[in-house]
Amino acid sequence: MTKKLLSLCCNLFVFAATTLCVLGFFIRGGVGNMQAVGAKAFIYFTVDSNVLCALACLGMAVWELPHLRRRDAEIPRWLNVFKFVGTVAVSLTFCTVILFLGQLYGYGPMLTGRNLYLHLLCPLAAIISFAALERSGPAPLWSCLLGLLPVVVYGAVYFTCVILLKRWNDFYGFNRGGRWPLSLVLMVLATLILCVLLWTANHRRHRR
């Protein structure tokens, strides 16, 4: 009961915080390293990954609410996989900010205002709820391939708009020195590692 309630709180927090942060781009514009206004905010993987995760968290919260008192209630597989994919996406956002962008642009802009939620608090809440709180069957191993999908799709768009068409600035710095092939390999590899780590945490929790 306690873990279910904590999970529900985490999922509602992620959905509510992400919704307010995205609305902020339309009302007041971006802050820190994300200065886009309105729908232009969706050029950032940070925004896209958080929206994806927020939708998964909303679905999880809607399911959890009527099942709080049922000890044997197990989250449907499709919803568990959806939450897994969303959690992988925001985990990559979190790791990229902490290990790369924070050092490149400074941690202040990365963790200013609503960026604090999109880069840190929402990803951590999603990770904790998925890996430690939610009662679900083991996510199927093939879900790791689905976990790669958001990065592959966004990477293709980023490559097209930054490298081929030159319509976007290289705001993530992935092509500095023409090193986009290395950035591509590292991002896909990092995502795969996160998929395996989260899948393993989910699998081991189910076995216990």
PDB file of C-alpha atoms in Angstrom:
ATOM      1  CA  MET A   1       0.000   0.000   0.000  1.00  0.00           C
ATOM      2  CA  THR A   2       2.796   2.426   0.934  1.00  0.00           C
ATOM      3  CA  LYS A   3       4.826   1.722  -2.222  1.00  0.00           C
ATOM      4  CA  LYS A   4       1.725   2.016  -4.384  1.00  0.00           C
ATOM      5  CA  LEU A   5       0.889   5.369  -2.834  1.00  0.00           C
ATOM      6  CA  LEU A   6       4.452   6.619  -3.311  1.00  0.00           C
ATOM      7  CA  SER A   7       4.410   5.421  -6.889  1.00  0.00           C
ATOM      8  CA  LEU A   8       1.125   7.209  -7.496  1.00  0.00           C
ATOM      9  CA  CYS A   9       2.578  10.409  -6.042  1.00  0.00           C
ATOM     10  CA  CYS A  10       5.677  10.121  -8.252  1.00  0.00           C
ATOM     11  CA  ASN A  11       3.609   9.560 -11.386  1.00  0.00           C
ATOM     12  CA  LEU A  12       1.249  12.430 -10.640  1.00  0.00           C
ATOM     13  CA  PHE A  13       4.212  14.687  -9.863  1.00  0.00           C
ATOM     14  CA  VAL A  14       5.897  13.886 -13.185  1.00  0.00           C
ATOM     15  CA  PHE A  15       2.715  14.508 -15.160  1.00  0.00           C
ATOM     16  CA  ALA A  16       1.803  17.733 -13.355  1.00  0.00           C
ATOM     17  CA  ALA A  17       5.322  19.192 -13.358  1.00  0.00           C
ATOM     18  CA  THR A  18       5.916  18.375 -17.015  1.00  0.00           C
ATOM     19  CA  THR A  19       2.555  19.852 -18.018  1.00  0.00           C
ATOM     20  CA  LEU A  20       3.311  23.107 -16.207  1.00  0.00           C
ATOM     21  CA  CYS A  21       6.828  23.270 -17.625  1.00  0.00           C
ATOM     22  CA  VAL A  22       5.641  22.780 -21.203  1.00  0.00           C
ATOM     23  CA  LEU A  23       2.880  25.362 -20.735  1.00  0.00           C
ATOM     24  CA  GLY A  24       5.583  27.724 -19.512  1.00  0.00           C
ATOM     25  CA  PHE A  25       7.195  27.703 -22.957  1.00  0.00           C
ATOM     26  CA  PHE A  26       3.938  28.992 -24.442  1.00  0.00           C
ATOM     27  CA  ILE A  27       3.257  31.552 -21.710  1.00  0.00           C
ATOM     28  CA  ARG A  28       6.677  32.952 -20.801  1.00  0.00           C
ATOM     29  CA  GLY A  29       9.161  31.303 -23.149  1.00  0.00           C
ATOM     30  CA  GLY A  30      12.159  29.141 -22.360  1.00  0.00           C
ATOM     31  CA  VAL A  31      14.799  29.578 -19.684  1.00  0.00           C
ATOM     32  CA  GLY A  32      18.412  28.581 -19.231  1.00  0.00           C
ATOM     33  CA  ASN A  33      19.725  26.580 -22.168  1.00  0.00           C
ATOM     34  CA  MET A  34      16.256  26.198 -23.730  1.00  0.00           C
ATOM     35  CA  GLN A  35      15.180  29.622 -24.966  1.00  0.00           C
ATOM     36  CA  ALA A  36      12.528  28.446 -27.425  1.00  0.00           C
ATOM     37  CA  VAL A  37       9.025  29.928 -27.356  1.00  0.00           C
ATOM     38  CA  GLY A  38       5.837  27.973 -27.929  1.00  0.00           C
ATOM     39  CA  ALA A  39       5.882  24.854 -30.070  1.00  0.00           C
ATOM     40  CA  LYS A  40       9.562  25.418 -30.915  1.00  0.00           C
ATOM     41  CA  ALA A  41      10.314  23.907 -27.514  1.00  0.00           C
ATOM     42  CA  PHE A  42       9.724  20.491 -29.048  1.00  0.00           C
ATOM     43  CA  ILE A  43      13.007  20.702 -30.942  1.00  0.00           C
ATOM     44  CA  TYR A  44      14.646  19.715 -27.656  1.00  0.00           C
ATOM     45  CA  PHE A  45      14.908  16.048 -26.710  1.00  0.00           C
ATOM     46  CA  THR A  46      14.537  17.164 -23.103  1.00  0.00           C
ATOM     47  CA  VAL A  47      10.998  18.353 -23.773  1.00  0.00           C
ATOM     48  CA  ASP A  48      10.069  15.418 -25.993  1.00  0.00           C
ATOM     49  CA  SER A  49      11.376  12.800 -23.562  1.00  0.00           C
ATOM     50  CA  ASN A  50       9.626  14.409 -20.603  1.00  0.00           C
ATOM     51  CA  VAL A  51       6.315  14.624 -22.472  1.00  0.00           C
ATOM     52  CA  LEU A  52       6.593  10.954 -23.451  1.00  0.00           C
ATOM     53  CA  CYS A  53       7.342   9.980 -19.864  1.00  0.00           C
ATOM     54  CA  ALA A  54       4.579  12.226 -18.513  1.00  0.00           C
ATOM     55  CA  LEU A  55       2.007  10.474 -20.721  1.00  0.00           C
ATOM     56  CA  ALA A  56       3.217   7.106 -19.457  1.00  0.00           C
ATOM     57  CA  CYS A  57       3.039   8.372 -15.871  1.00  0.00           C
ATOM     58  CA  LEU A  58      -0.491   9.619 -16.442  1.00  0.00           C
ATOM     59  CA  GLY A  59      -1.521   6.209 -17.707  1.00  0.00           C
ATOM     60  CA  MET A  60       0.161   4.588 -14.723  1.00  0.00           C
ATOM     61  CA  ALA A  61      -1.548   6.941 -12.259  1.00  0.00           C
ATOM     62  CA  VAL A  62      -4.964   6.331 -13.825  1.00  0.00           C
ATOM     63  CA  TRP A  63      -4.417   2.584 -13.410  1.00  0.00           C
ATOM     64  CA  GLU A  64      -2.934   2.809  -9.910  1.00  0.00           C
ATOM     65  CA  LEU A  65      -5.622   4.962  -8.351  1.00  0.00           C
ATOM     66  CA  PRO A  66      -8.432   2.350  -8.319  1.00  0.00           C
ATOM     67  CA  HIS A  67      -5.970  -0.455  -7.458  1.00  0.00           C
ATOM     68  CA  LEU A  68      -4.321   1.074  -4.377  1.00  0.00           C
ATOM     69  CA  ARG A  69      -5.913  -1.396  -1.955  1.00  0.00           C
ATOM     70  CA  ARG A  70      -5.483  -4.496  -4.110  1.00  0.00           C
ATOM     71  CA  ARG A  71      -2.318  -6.322  -3.105  1.00  0.00           C
ATOM     72  CA  ASP A  72      -2.438  -8.769  -5.991  1.00  0.00           C
ATOM     73  CA  ALA A  73      -3.048  -6.160  -8.693  1.00  0.00           C
ATOM     74  CA  GLU A  74      -0.305  -6.271 -11.323  1.00  0.00           C
ATOM     75  CA  ILE A  75       0.287  -3.508 -13.842  1.00  0.00           C
ATOM     76  CA  PRO A  76      -0.641  -4.530 -17.415  1.00  0.00           C
ATOM     77  CA  ARG A  77       2.363  -5.428 -19.540  1.00  0.00           C
ATOM     78  CA  TRP A  78       1.681  -2.790 -22.201  1.00  0.00           C
ATOM     79  CA  LEU A  79       1.563  -0.059 -19.563  1.00  0.00           C
ATOM     80  CA  ASN A  80       4.726  -1.349 -17.923  1.00  0.00           C
ATOM     81  CA  VAL A  81       6.527  -1.278 -21.296  1.00  0.00           C
ATOM     82  CA  PHE A  82       5.204   2.245 -22.001  1.00  0.00           C
ATOM     83  CA  LYS A  83       6.534   3.443 -18.648  1.00  0.00           C
ATOM     84  CA  PHE A  84       9.831   1.673 -19.336  1.00  0.00           C
ATOM     85  CA  VAL A  85      10.303   3.463 -22.667  1.00  0.00           C
ATOM     86  CA  GLY A  86       9.439   6.846 -21.140  1.00  0.00           C
ATOM     87  CA  THR A  87      11.763   6.260 -18.202  1.00  0.00           C
ATOM     88  CA  VAL A  88      14.650   5.307 -20.474  1.00  0.00           C
ATOM     89  CA  ALA A  89      14.140   8.525 -22.449  1.00  0.00           C
ATOM     90  CA  VAL A  90      14.236  10.826 -19.419  1.00  0.00           C
ATOM     91  CA  SER A  91      17.114   8.817 -17.934  1.00  0.00           C
ATOM     92  CA  LEU A  92      19.116   9.662 -21.040  1.00  0.00           C
ATOM     93  CA  THR A  93      18.149  13.320 -20.630  1.00  0.00           C
ATOM     94  CA  PHE A  94      19.319  13.235 -17.002  1.00  0.00           C
ATOM     95  CA  CYS A  95      22.631  11.507 -17.800  1.00  0.00           C
ATOM     96  CA  THR A  96      23.370  13.775 -20.775  1.00  0.00           C
ATOM     97  CA  VAL A  97      22.875  16.872 -18.628  1.00  0.00           C
ATOM     98  CA  ILE A  98      24.914  15.607 -15.694  1.00  0.00           C
ATOM     99  CA  LEU A  99      27.778  14.053 -17.660  1.00  0.00           C
ATOM    100  CA  PHE A 100      28.015  16.269 -20.760  1.00  0.00           C
ATOM    101  CA  LEU A 101      25.881  19.386 -21.146  1.00  0.00           C
ATOM    102  CA  GLY A 102      26.454  20.591 -17.594  1.00  0.00           C
ATOM    103  CA  GLN A 103      30.188  20.581 -18.189  1.00  0.00           C
ATOM    104  CA  LEU A 104      29.824  22.116 -21.641  1.00  0.00           C
ATOM    105  CA  TYR A 105      27.444  24.977 -20.816  1.00  0.00           C
ATOM    106  CA  GLY A 106      27.540  25.109 -17.018  1.00  0.00           C
ATOM    107  CA  TYR A 107      25.156  23.499 -14.538  1.00  0.00           C
ATOM    108  CA  GLY A 108      23.419  26.785 -13.740  1.00  0.00           C
ATOM    109  CA  PRO A 109      21.533  27.070 -17.043  1.00  0.00           C
ATOM    110  CA  MET A 110      20.858  23.324 -16.959  1.00  0.00           C
ATOM    111  CA  LEU A 111      19.198  23.493 -13.547  1.00  0.00           C
ATOM    112  CA  THR A 112      17.510  26.904 -13.655  1.00  0.00           C
ATOM    113  CA  GLY A 113      13.768  27.320 -13.130  1.00  0.00           C
ATOM    114  CA  ARG A 114      11.684  24.712 -14.913  1.00  0.00           C
ATOM    115  CA  ASN A 115      14.855  23.107 -16.278  1.00  0.00           C
ATOM    116  CA  LEU A 116      15.403  21.772 -12.773  1.00  0.00           C
ATOM    117  CA  TYR A 117      12.240  19.709 -13.196  1.00  0.00           C
ATOM    118  CA  LEU A 118      12.825  18.609 -16.785  1.00  0.00           C
ATOM    119  CA  HIS A 119      16.501  17.769 -16.333  1.00  0.00           C
ATOM    120  CA  LEU A 120      16.567  16.413 -12.787  1.00  0.00           C
ATOM    121  CA  LEU A 121      13.458  16.046 -10.624  1.00  0.00           C
ATOM    122  CA  CYS A 122      11.049  14.482 -13.124  1.00  0.00           C
ATOM    123  CA  PRO A 123      13.611  11.981 -14.456  1.00  0.00           C
ATOM    124  CA  LEU A 124      14.552  10.926 -10.921  1.00  0.00           C
ATOM    125  CA  ALA A 125      10.898  10.523  -9.911  1.00  0.00           C
ATOM    126  CA  ALA A 126      10.269   8.365 -12.989  1.00  0.00           C
ATOM    127  CA  ILE A 127      13.341   6.222 -12.353  1.00  0.00           C
ATOM    128  CA  ILE A 128      12.501   5.668  -8.675  1.00  0.00           C
ATOM    129  CA  SER A 129       8.872   4.799  -9.357  1.00  0.00           C
ATOM    130  CA  PHE A 130       9.687   2.378 -12.178  1.00  0.00           C
ATOM    131  CA  ALA A 131      12.695   0.681 -10.607  1.00  0.00           C
ATOM    132  CA  ALA A 132      11.658   0.556  -6.951  1.00  0.00           C
ATOM    133  CA  LEU A 133       7.957   1.165  -6.395  1.00  0.00           C
ATOM    134  CA  GLU A 134       5.682  -0.125  -9.141  1.00  0.00           C
ATOM    135  CA  ARG A 135       4.274  -3.622  -8.882  1.00  0.00           C
ATOM    136  CA  SER A 136       4.565  -5.140 -12.313  1.00  0.00           C
ATOM    137  CA  GLY A 137       5.569  -8.290 -14.091  1.00  0.00           C
ATOM    138  CA  PRO A 138       9.037  -8.287 -15.655  1.00  0.00           C
ATOM    139  CA  ALA A 139       9.323  -6.088 -18.707  1.00  0.00           C
ATOM    140  CA  PRO A 140      10.031  -8.322 -21.739  1.00  0.00           C
ATOM    141  CA  LEU A 141      13.603  -8.209 -22.998  1.00  0.00           C
ATOM    142  CA  TRP A 142      12.441  -6.942 -26.398  1.00  0.00           C
ATOM    143  CA  SER A 143      11.264  -3.758 -24.661  1.00  0.00           C
ATOM    144  CA  CYS A 144      14.941  -2.700 -24.662  1.00  0.00           C
ATOM    145  CA  LEU A 145      14.646  -2.285 -28.430  1.00  0.00           C
ATOM    146  CA  LEU A 146      11.589  -0.086 -27.932  1.00  0.00           C
ATOM    147  CA  GLY A 147      13.599   1.909 -25.404  1.00  0.00           C
ATOM    148  CA  LEU A 148      16.022   2.787 -28.208  1.00  0.00           C
ATOM    149  CA  LEU A 149      13.259   4.007 -30.503  1.00  0.00           C
ATOM    150  CA  PRO A 150      12.806   7.587 -29.175  1.00  0.00           C
ATOM    151  CA  VAL A 151      16.549   8.231 -29.402  1.00  0.00           C
ATOM    152  CA  VAL A 152      16.829   6.765 -32.900  1.00  0.00           C
ATOM    153  CA  VAL A 153      13.868   8.813 -34.169  1.00  0.00           C
ATOM    154  CA  TYR A 154      15.054  12.055 -32.540  1.00  0.00           C
ATOM    155  CA  GLY A 155      18.628  11.383 -33.659  1.00  0.00           C
ATOM    156  CA  ALA A 156      17.472  11.071 -37.265  1.00  0.00           C
ATOM    157  CA  VAL A 157      15.576  14.361 -37.033  1.00  0.00           C
ATOM    158  CA  TYR A 158      18.492  16.125 -35.297  1.00  0.00           C
ATOM    159  CA  PHE A 159      20.957  14.831 -37.893  1.00  0.00           C
ATOM    160  CA  THR A 160      18.718  15.966 -40.749  1.00  0.00           C
ATOM    161  CA  CYS A 161      18.040  19.435 -39.342  1.00  0.00           C
ATOM    162  CA  VAL A 162      21.555  20.139 -38.044  1.00  0.00           C
ATOM    163  CA  ILE A 163      23.911  18.325 -40.426  1.00  0.00           C
ATOM    164  CA  LEU A 164      22.031  17.985 -43.713  1.00  0.00           C
ATOM    165  CA  LEU A 165      19.641  20.940 -43.869  1.00  0.00           C
ATOM    166  CA  LYS A 166      21.439  23.193 -41.363  1.00  0.00           C
ATOM    167  CA  ARG A 167      18.120  24.599 -40.124  1.00  0.00           C
ATOM    168  CA  TRP A 168      18.893  24.062 -36.431  1.00  0.00           C
ATOM    169  CA  ASN A 169      21.877  25.210 -34.458  1.00  0.00           C
ATOM    170  CA  ASP A 170      23.921  22.386 -32.982  1.00  0.00           C
ATOM    171  CA  PHE A 171      22.531  23.265 -29.543  1.00  0.00           C
ATOM    172  CA  TYR A 172      23.609  19.944 -28.048  1.00  0.00           C
ATOM    173  CA  GLY A 173      27.154  20.265 -29.360  1.00  0.00           C
ATOM    174  CA  PHE A 174      27.077  16.782 -30.843  1.00  0.00           C
ATOM    175  CA  ASN A 175      28.807  17.882 -34.058  1.00  0.00           C
ATOM    176  CA  ARG A 176      31.666  19.847 -32.539  1.00  0.00           C
ATOM    177  CA  GLY A 177      34.729  19.222 -34.667  1.00  0.00           C
ATOM    178  CA  GLY A 178      32.597  17.191 -37.067  1.00  0.00           C
ATOM    179  CA  ARG A 179      32.350  14.387 -34.521  1.00  0.00           C
ATOM    180  CA  TRP A 180      28.685  13.552 -35.044  1.00  0.00           C
ATOM    181  CA  PRO A 181      29.466   9.856 -35.867  1.00  0.00           C
ATOM    182  CA  LEU A 182      31.105   9.463 -32.460  1.00  0.00           C
ATOM    183  CA  SER A 183      28.209  11.273 -30.758  1.00  0.00           C
ATOM    184  CA  LEU A 184      25.747   8.982 -32.511  1.00  0.00           C
ATOM    185  CA  VAL A 185      27.505   5.831 -31.363  1.00  0.00           C
ATOM    186  CA  LEU A 186      27.878   7.102 -27.800  1.00  0.00           C
ATOM    187  CA  MET A 187      24.230   8.146 -27.481  1.00  0.00           C
ATOM    188  CA  VAL A 188      22.911   4.852 -28.827  1.00  0.00           C
ATOM    189  CA  LEU A 189      25.311   2.918 -26.605  1.00  0.00           C
ATOM    190  CA  ALA A 190      24.372   4.996 -23.547  1.00  0.00           C
ATOM    191  CA  THR A 191      20.679   4.442 -24.246  1.00  0.00           C
ATOM    192  CA  LEU A 192      21.206   0.701 -24.594  1.00  0.00           C
ATOM    193  CA  ILE A 193      23.071   0.616 -21.274  1.00  0.00           C
ATOM    194  CA  LEU A 194      20.224   2.506 -19.586  1.00  0.00           C
ATOM    195  CA  CYS A 195      17.717   0.085 -21.117  1.00  0.00           C
ATOM    196  CA  VAL A 196      19.617  -2.887 -19.705  1.00  0.00           C
ATOM    197  CA  LEU A 197      20.045  -1.296 -16.268  1.00  0.00           C
ATOM    198  CA  LEU A 198      16.366  -0.381 -15.932  1.00  0.00           C
ATOM    199  CA  TRP A 199      15.228  -3.710 -17.349  1.00  0.00           C
ATOM    200  CA  THR A 200      17.485  -5.541 -14.874  1.00  0.00           C
ATOM    201  CA  ALA A 201      16.161  -3.495 -11.939  1.00  0.00           C
ATOM    202  CA  ASN A 202      12.575  -4.228 -12.987  1.00  0.00           C
ATOM    203  CA  HIS A 203      13.315  -7.930 -13.522  1.00  0.00           C
ATOM    204  CA  ARG A 204      15.099  -8.397 -10.197  1.00  0.00           C
ATOM    205  CA  ARG A 205      12.334  -6.618  -8.303  1.00  0.00           C
ATOM    206  CA  HIS A 206       9.769  -8.966  -9.830  1.00  0.00           C
ATOM    207  CA  ARG A 207      11.824 -12.031  -8.892  1.00  0.00           C
ATOM    208  CA  ARG A 208      12.015 -10.873  -5.269  1.00  0.00           C
TER     209      ARG A 208
END
